[in-house]
Tab-separated table of C-alpha atoms in Angstrom:
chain	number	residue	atom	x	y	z
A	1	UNK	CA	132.613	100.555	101.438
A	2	UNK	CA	132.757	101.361	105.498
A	3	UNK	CA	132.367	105.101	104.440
A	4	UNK	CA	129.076	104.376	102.141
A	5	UNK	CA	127.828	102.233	104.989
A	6	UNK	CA	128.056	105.028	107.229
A	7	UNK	CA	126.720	107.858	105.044
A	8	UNK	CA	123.553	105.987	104.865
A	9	UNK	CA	123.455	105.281	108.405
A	10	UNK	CA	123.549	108.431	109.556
A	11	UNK	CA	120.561	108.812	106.930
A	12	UNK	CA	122.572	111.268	104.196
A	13	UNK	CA	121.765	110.624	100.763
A	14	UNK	CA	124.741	109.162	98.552
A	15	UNK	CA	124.767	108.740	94.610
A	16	UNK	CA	126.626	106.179	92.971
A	17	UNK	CA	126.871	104.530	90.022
A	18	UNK	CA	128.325	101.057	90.806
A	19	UNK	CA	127.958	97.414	89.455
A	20	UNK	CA	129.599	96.023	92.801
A	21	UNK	CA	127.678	93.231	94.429
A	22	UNK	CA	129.158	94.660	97.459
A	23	UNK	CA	127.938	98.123	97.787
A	24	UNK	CA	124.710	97.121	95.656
A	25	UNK	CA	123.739	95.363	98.393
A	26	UNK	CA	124.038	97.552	100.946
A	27	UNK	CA	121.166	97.597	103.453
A	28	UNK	CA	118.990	100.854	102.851
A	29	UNK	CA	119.803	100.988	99.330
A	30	UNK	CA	117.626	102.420	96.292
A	31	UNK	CA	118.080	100.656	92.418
A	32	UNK	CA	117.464	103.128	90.034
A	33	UNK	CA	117.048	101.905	86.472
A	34	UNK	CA	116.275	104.058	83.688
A	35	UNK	CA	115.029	102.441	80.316
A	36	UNK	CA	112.590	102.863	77.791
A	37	UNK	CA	111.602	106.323	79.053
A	38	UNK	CA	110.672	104.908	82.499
A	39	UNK	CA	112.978	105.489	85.743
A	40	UNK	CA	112.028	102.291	87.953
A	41	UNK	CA	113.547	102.177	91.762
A	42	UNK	CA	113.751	99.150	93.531
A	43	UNK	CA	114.519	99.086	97.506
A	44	UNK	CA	116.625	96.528	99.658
């Protein structure tokens, strides 16, 4: 988790697919949810 925080701090882009509260919630983080032919982003 102290290695994702720092990625995004030094502004890099990291993918992940995750369902941990913990790393979800990350500050700077993008949601990406794809359904019914529609990618929708939500930002923290």
């Amino acid at each position: 988790i102290a290695l994702i925080g720092e990625l995004a701090a030094e502004g890099r882009t990291v993918v992940m697919v995750c369902h941990d509260r913990e790393l979800i919630n990350l500050p700077g983080v993008v949601r990406w949810k794809l359904g019914e032919g529609r990618l929708d982003t939500r930002h923290k």
